[in-house]
mmCIF file of C-alpha atoms in Angstrom:
data_model
loop_
_atom_site.group_PDB
_atom_site.id
_atom_site.type_symbol
_atom_site.label_atom_id
_atom_site.label_comp_id
_atom_site.label_asym_id
_atom_site.label_seq_id
_atom_site.Cartn_x
_atom_site.Cartn_y
_atom_site.Cartn_z
ATOM 1 C CA MET A 1 -53.724 -38.091 3.230
ATOM 2 C CA ALA A 2 -53.211 -35.185 0.839
ATOM 3 C CA ARG A 3 -52.884 -31.807 2.500
ATOM 4 C CA PRO A 4 -55.927 -29.701 1.628
ATOM 5 C CA ALA A 5 -55.425 -26.441 -0.192
ATOM 6 C CA PRO A 6 -56.030 -23.281 1.812
ATOM 7 C CA GLY A 7 -59.739 -22.647 1.885
ATOM 8 C CA THR A 8 -60.779 -25.840 0.102
ATOM 9 C CA LEU A 9 -64.318 -26.945 0.925
ATOM 10 C CA HIS A 10 -64.141 -30.225 2.808
ATOM 11 C CA GLY A 11 -67.477 -31.973 2.317
ATOM 12 C CA PRO A 12 -68.410 -33.692 -0.947
ATOM 13 C CA ILE A 13 -70.820 -31.556 -2.980
ATOM 14 C CA GLY A 14 -71.759 -33.797 -5.875
ATOM 15 C CA SER A 15 -69.891 -34.542 -9.054
ATOM 16 C CA ILE A 16 -68.319 -32.357 -11.722
ATOM 17 C CA VAL A 17 -68.625 -32.986 -15.459
ATOM 18 C CA LEU A 18 -65.406 -33.999 -17.240
ATOM 19 C CA ARG A 19 -64.936 -33.497 -20.964
ATOM 20 C CA LYS A 20 -61.858 -34.682 -22.875
ATOM 21 C CA LEU A 21 -61.581 -32.497 -25.947
ATOM 22 C CA GLY A 22 -58.267 -33.680 -27.390
ATOM 23 C CA CYS A 23 -56.117 -31.229 -29.348
ATOM 24 C CA VAL A 24 -58.123 -28.092 -30.177
ATOM 25 C CA ASP A 25 -56.896 -24.679 -31.267
ATOM 26 C CA TYR A 26 -56.749 -22.095 -28.505
ATOM 27 C CA GLU A 27 -59.212 -19.521 -29.827
ATOM 28 C CA THR A 28 -61.906 -22.127 -30.487
ATOM 29 C CA VAL A 29 -61.812 -23.334 -26.878
ATOM 30 C CA TRP A 30 -61.528 -19.806 -25.489
ATOM 31 C CA ASN A 31 -64.651 -18.721 -27.380
ATOM 32 C CA ALA A 32 -66.462 -21.881 -26.269
ATOM 33 C CA MET A 33 -65.624 -21.231 -22.600
ATOM 34 C CA ARG A 34 -67.011 -17.716 -22.813
ATOM 35 C CA ALA A 35 -70.150 -18.962 -24.538
ATOM 36 C CA PHE A 36 -70.590 -21.697 -21.916
ATOM 37 C CA ASN A 37 -70.297 -19.207 -19.071
ATOM 38 C CA GLY A 38 -72.602 -16.742 -20.774
ATOM 39 C CA ALA A 39 -75.314 -19.365 -21.228
ATOM 40 C CA ARG A 40 -75.058 -21.208 -17.922
ATOM 41 C CA THR A 41 -77.710 -20.866 -15.239
ATOM 42 C CA THR A 42 -77.664 -21.436 -11.500
ATOM 43 C CA ASP A 43 -78.495 -25.096 -12.224
ATOM 44 C CA THR A 44 -75.709 -25.720 -14.747
ATOM 45 C CA ASP A 45 -73.184 -28.314 -13.614
ATOM 46 C CA ASP A 46 -69.584 -27.267 -13.106
ATOM 47 C CA GLU A 47 -67.181 -28.719 -15.657
ATOM 48 C CA ILE A 48 -63.508 -29.513 -16.297
ATOM 49 C CA TRP A 49 -62.313 -29.517 -19.908
ATOM 50 C CA LEU A 50 -59.081 -31.407 -20.611
ATOM 51 C CA VAL A 51 -57.324 -30.223 -23.766
ATOM 52 C CA GLU A 52 -54.046 -29.861 -25.609
ATOM 53 C CA HIS A 53 -53.270 -26.938 -27.892
ATOM 54 C CA GLU A 54 -51.178 -26.526 -30.982
ATOM 55 C CA PRO A 55 -48.218 -24.154 -30.359
ATOM 56 C CA VAL A 56 -49.432 -20.737 -29.228
ATOM 57 C CA TYR A 57 -48.268 -17.856 -27.045
ATOM 58 C CA THR A 58 -51.034 -16.255 -24.991
ATOM 59 C CA LEU A 59 -50.866 -12.855 -23.342
ATOM 60 C CA GLY A 60 -52.901 -12.242 -20.204
ATOM 61 C CA LEU A 61 -54.426 -9.006 -18.981
ATOM 62 C CA ASN A 62 -51.346 -8.097 -16.926
ATOM 63 C CA CYS A 63 -48.948 -8.101 -19.899
ATOM 64 C CA LYS A 64 -46.841 -4.975 -20.307
ATOM 65 C CA ASN A 65 -44.489 -4.757 -23.278
ATOM 66 C CA GLU A 66 -43.808 -8.493 -23.329
ATOM 67 C CA LYS A 67 -41.437 -9.497 -26.124
ATOM 68 C CA ILE A 68 -40.673 -12.734 -27.922
ATOM 69 C CA VAL A 69 -36.974 -13.142 -28.623
ATOM 70 C CA GLY A 70 -35.959 -13.761 -32.239
ATOM 71 C CA PRO A 71 -38.037 -14.567 -35.329
ATOM 72 C CA ASN A 72 -41.365 -16.102 -34.408
ATOM 73 C CA SER A 73 -43.766 -18.279 -36.382
ATOM 74 C CA ILE A 74 -45.894 -19.273 -33.361
ATOM 75 C CA PRO A 75 -49.275 -17.493 -33.138
ATOM 76 C CA VAL A 76 -49.616 -14.833 -30.426
ATOM 77 C CA ILE A 77 -53.061 -14.247 -28.921
ATOM 78 C CA ASN A 78 -54.201 -11.552 -26.502
ATOM 79 C CA THR A 79 -56.613 -13.222 -24.121
ATOM 80 C CA ASP A 80 -58.791 -12.243 -21.160
ATOM 81 C CA ARG A 81 -57.272 -14.421 -18.445
ATOM 82 C CA GLY A 82 -55.244 -13.068 -15.572
ATOM 83 C CA GLY A 83 -51.465 -13.213 -15.670
ATOM 84 C CA GLN A 84 -48.915 -12.389 -18.332
ATOM 85 C CA ILE A 85 -47.306 -14.306 -21.206
ATOM 86 C CA THR A 86 -47.069 -18.076 -21.444
ATOM 87 C CA TYR A 87 -46.732 -20.830 -24.026
ATOM 88 C CA HIS A 88 -48.995 -23.776 -24.791
ATOM 89 C CA GLY A 89 -48.119 -26.695 -27.036
ATOM 90 C CA PRO A 90 -48.457 -30.425 -27.639
ATOM 91 C CA GLY A 91 -47.337 -32.503 -24.677
ATOM 92 C CA GLN A 92 -48.892 -30.124 -22.150
ATOM 93 C CA VAL A 93 -52.180 -31.012 -20.466
ATOM 94 C CA ILE A 94 -54.555 -28.143 -19.793
ATOM 95 C CA ALA A 95 -57.483 -28.318 -17.389
ATOM 96 C CA TYR A 96 -60.009 -25.569 -17.942
ATOM 97 C CA VAL A 97 -62.018 -25.181 -14.746
ATOM 98 C CA LEU A 98 -65.569 -23.899 -15.197
ATOM 99 C CA VAL A 99 -66.901 -23.441 -11.675
ATOM 100 C CA ASP A 100 -69.772 -21.395 -10.279
ATOM 101 C CA LEU A 101 -67.838 -19.837 -7.411
ATOM 102 C CA LYS A 102 -70.832 -17.930 -6.126
ATOM 103 C CA ARG A 103 -72.837 -21.141 -5.778
ATOM 104 C CA ARG A 104 -69.852 -22.782 -4.076
ATOM 105 C CA SER A 105 -69.278 -19.801 -1.745
ATOM 106 C CA MET A 106 -65.667 -20.037 -2.887
ATOM 107 C CA GLY A 107 -63.292 -17.149 -3.478
ATOM 108 C CA VAL A 108 -60.814 -16.834 -6.321
ATOM 109 C CA LYS A 109 -57.877 -17.362 -3.949
ATOM 110 C CA GLN A 110 -59.461 -20.588 -2.720
ATOM 111 C CA LEU A 111 -59.837 -21.816 -6.292
ATOM 112 C CA VAL A 112 -56.235 -20.934 -7.143
ATOM 113 C CA GLY A 113 -55.019 -22.674 -3.982
ATOM 114 C CA ALA A 114 -56.989 -25.824 -4.789
ATOM 115 C CA MET A 115 -55.673 -25.913 -8.357
ATOM 116 C CA GLU A 116 -52.084 -25.507 -7.204
ATOM 117 C CA GLN A 117 -52.569 -28.165 -4.549
ATOM 118 C CA SER A 118 -53.866 -30.634 -7.121
ATOM 119 C CA VAL A 119 -50.547 -30.441 -8.979
ATOM 120 C CA ILE A 120 -48.535 -30.601 -5.754
ATOM 121 C CA ASP A 121 -50.453 -33.737 -4.724
ATOM 122 C CA LEU A 122 -49.978 -35.331 -8.151
ATOM 123 C CA LEU A 123 -46.218 -34.802 -7.966
ATOM 124 C CA ALA A 124 -46.128 -36.130 -4.404
ATOM 125 C CA GLU A 125 -47.303 -39.497 -5.794
ATOM 126 C CA TYR A 126 -43.860 -39.711 -7.409
ATOM 127 C CA ALA A 127 -41.916 -38.415 -4.386
ATOM 128 C CA ILE A 128 -41.374 -35.036 -6.061
ATOM 129 C CA ASP A 129 -41.398 -32.083 -3.698
ATOM 130 C CA ALA A 130 -43.265 -29.234 -5.385
ATOM 131 C CA MET A 131 -44.255 -25.865 -4.006
ATOM 132 C CA ARG A 132 -46.266 -22.749 -4.692
ATOM 133 C CA ARG A 133 -44.908 -19.192 -4.591
ATOM 134 C CA GLU A 134 -46.705 -16.292 -2.977
ATOM 135 C CA ASP A 135 -45.384 -13.840 -5.567
ATOM 136 C CA ALA A 136 -46.063 -15.955 -8.657
ATOM 137 C CA PRO A 137 -49.080 -18.271 -9.022
ATOM 138 C CA GLY A 138 -48.215 -21.727 -10.290
ATOM 139 C CA VAL A 139 -46.305 -24.786 -9.129
ATOM 140 C CA TYR A 140 -42.514 -25.102 -8.974
ATOM 141 C CA VAL A 141 -39.957 -27.883 -8.580
ATOM 142 C CA ASN A 142 -36.476 -26.784 -7.515
ATOM 143 C CA GLY A 143 -37.302 -23.270 -8.667
ATOM 144 C CA ALA A 144 -38.460 -24.329 -12.149
ATOM 145 C CA LYS A 145 -42.079 -23.855 -13.149
ATOM 146 C CA ILE A 146 -43.974 -27.013 -14.046
ATOM 147 C CA ALA A 147 -47.553 -25.683 -13.988
ATOM 148 C CA ALA A 148 -49.003 -22.287 -14.858
ATOM 149 C CA LEU A 149 -52.349 -20.856 -13.775
ATOM 150 C CA GLY A 150 -54.550 -18.171 -15.244
ATOM 151 C CA LEU A 151 -58.214 -17.461 -14.545
ATOM 152 C CA ARG A 152 -61.030 -15.126 -15.442
ATOM 153 C CA VAL A 153 -64.112 -14.753 -13.273
ATOM 154 C CA LYS A 154 -67.275 -13.112 -14.578
ATOM 155 C CA GLN A 155 -70.503 -12.951 -12.599
ATOM 156 C CA GLY A 156 -68.964 -15.287 -10.032
ATOM 157 C CA ARG A 157 -68.120 -18.004 -12.585
ATOM 158 C CA SER A 158 -64.596 -19.069 -13.523
ATOM 159 C CA TYR A 159 -63.035 -20.058 -16.800
ATOM 160 C CA HIS A 160 -59.500 -20.686 -18.096
ATOM 161 C CA GLY A 161 -57.476 -22.851 -15.685
ATOM 162 C CA LEU A 162 -54.090 -24.552 -15.369
ATOM 163 C CA ALA A 163 -51.462 -25.985 -17.709
ATOM 164 C CA LEU A 164 -49.160 -28.834 -16.636
ATOM 165 C CA ASN A 165 -46.004 -29.588 -18.620
ATOM 166 C CA VAL A 166 -45.824 -33.343 -19.310
ATOM 167 C CA GLN A 167 -43.688 -34.307 -22.314
ATOM 168 C CA MET A 168 -43.263 -31.298 -24.563
ATOM 169 C CA ASP A 169 -40.715 -29.171 -26.351
ATOM 170 C CA LEU A 170 -39.856 -26.572 -23.707
ATOM 171 C CA SER A 171 -37.687 -24.434 -25.991
ATOM 172 C CA PRO A 172 -40.438 -21.868 -26.806
ATOM 173 C CA PHE A 173 -40.408 -20.874 -23.114
ATOM 174 C CA SER A 174 -36.789 -19.747 -23.513
ATOM 175 C CA ARG A 175 -37.908 -17.019 -25.910
ATOM 176 C CA ILE A 176 -40.185 -15.337 -23.376
ATOM 177 C CA ASP A 177 -40.190 -14.396 -19.709
ATOM 178 C CA PRO A 178 -42.669 -17.052 -18.532
ATOM 179 C CA CYS A 179 -45.523 -15.372 -16.680
ATOM 180 C CA GLY A 180 -43.503 -12.144 -16.750
ATOM 181 C CA TYR A 181 -40.501 -13.397 -14.749
ATOM 182 C CA PRO A 182 -37.157 -12.913 -16.556
ATOM 183 C CA GLY A 183 -34.975 -16.009 -16.575
ATOM 184 C CA LEU A 184 -37.609 -18.268 -15.019
ATOM 185 C CA ALA A 185 -36.740 -21.895 -15.753
ATOM 186 C CA THR A 186 -39.378 -24.421 -16.763
ATOM 187 C CA THR A 187 -39.532 -28.177 -16.295
ATOM 188 C CA GLN A 188 -41.886 -31.078 -17.033
ATOM 189 C CA LEU A 189 -42.925 -34.464 -15.711
ATOM 190 C CA ASN A 190 -40.803 -36.512 -18.107
ATOM 191 C CA ASP A 191 -37.648 -34.552 -17.200
ATOM 192 C CA LEU A 192 -38.337 -35.388 -13.550
ATOM 193 C CA GLY A 193 -38.472 -39.115 -14.288
ATOM 194 C CA VAL A 194 -42.263 -39.424 -14.454
ATOM 195 C CA SER A 195 -43.116 -41.485 -17.534
ATOM 196 C CA LEU A 196 -46.704 -40.446 -18.166
ATOM 197 C CA ASP A 197 -48.236 -39.427 -21.447
ATOM 198 C CA VAL A 198 -50.614 -36.484 -21.646
ATOM 199 C CA SER A 199 -53.723 -38.655 -21.350
ATOM 200 C CA ALA A 200 -52.535 -40.453 -18.208
ATOM 201 C CA ALA A 201 -51.290 -37.224 -16.640
ATOM 202 C CA GLY A 202 -54.651 -35.626 -17.340
ATOM 203 C CA GLU A 203 -56.488 -38.472 -15.613
ATOM 204 C CA ARG A 204 -54.349 -38.115 -12.501
ATOM 205 C CA LEU A 205 -54.662 -34.352 -12.529
ATOM 206 C CA VAL A 206 -58.455 -34.554 -12.686
ATOM 207 C CA ASN A 207 -58.526 -37.003 -9.772
ATOM 208 C CA HIS A 208 -56.628 -34.526 -7.628
ATOM 209 C CA LEU A 209 -58.659 -31.539 -8.835
ATOM 210 C CA VAL A 210 -61.864 -33.333 -7.895
ATOM 211 C CA ALA A 211 -60.480 -33.980 -4.404
ATOM 212 C CA THR A 212 -59.066 -30.520 -3.714
ATOM 213 C CA LEU A 213 -62.184 -28.795 -5.032
ATOM 214 C CA GLY A 214 -64.384 -30.956 -2.804
ATOM 215 C CA TYR A 215 -66.422 -32.852 -5.392
ATOM 216 C CA ASN A 216 -67.304 -36.500 -4.831
ATOM 217 C CA GLY A 217 -66.327 -37.562 -8.347
ATOM 218 C CA ALA A 218 -66.130 -36.672 -12.028
ATOM 219 C CA ARG A 219 -68.747 -37.722 -14.602
ATOM 220 C CA LEU A 220 -67.242 -38.252 -18.031
ATOM 221 C CA ASP A 221 -69.328 -36.720 -20.820
ATOM 222 C CA GLN A 222 -68.073 -37.824 -24.219
ATOM 223 C CA ASN A 223 -70.090 -35.200 -26.063
ATOM 224 C CA GLN A 224 -68.507 -31.939 -27.081
ATOM 225 C CA PRO A 225 -69.731 -28.920 -25.143
ATOM 226 C CA GLU A 226 -72.592 -27.340 -27.078
ATOM 227 C CA ALA A 227 -70.659 -24.073 -27.191
ATOM 228 C CA LEU A 228 -67.670 -25.846 -28.767
ATOM 229 C CA ALA A 229 -69.780 -27.747 -31.279
ATOM 230 C CA HIS A 230 -71.095 -24.434 -32.605
ATOM 231 C CA ALA A 231 -67.777 -22.579 -32.431
#
């Protein structure tokens, strides 16, 4: 049985809505998440949005004088999530986690722990020993980062989420200090011998997120979020 994340709620609490958005530019999804959270009520279902992004560097609220080495043609966006600088690109699956923490009586640390545990449990399926670090949120294999986390919570409701490297060009990470840590190596599922594409990896990731967050299942909604449709 998978080891529960610290603070994870144990009883099933209903299902969470799953939306698969495909490849969408970063700012469009970011604006849609903020609109979704701004419009949701106490009765609005929690949701997970699975996406890929075109190449983009994003800078979190903790960034201080972060630099990109060498000439750069990749867009750079200042965003409102926690954390520092990271890279997103094709071949990376991103799960944006839109949860009413107040309704769940769940703290931010509990949510982070559950998200990290979902990746650890996914990797354990393939006999890969992954770990979290107290000083640097995310998931690591042999010291190399395979998943990054960044969240924003407003009025007790979360947005942003986690990014799992699957089968991507990792070279843009070498031009930054990932998440603000100089020399931090990165890795991905394919380099660890796990032959999953982004779609399959996303399915497995959602299964583990549902379990660690304490939901009893995910309900696929094939419609675009209303906030995204009007973005």
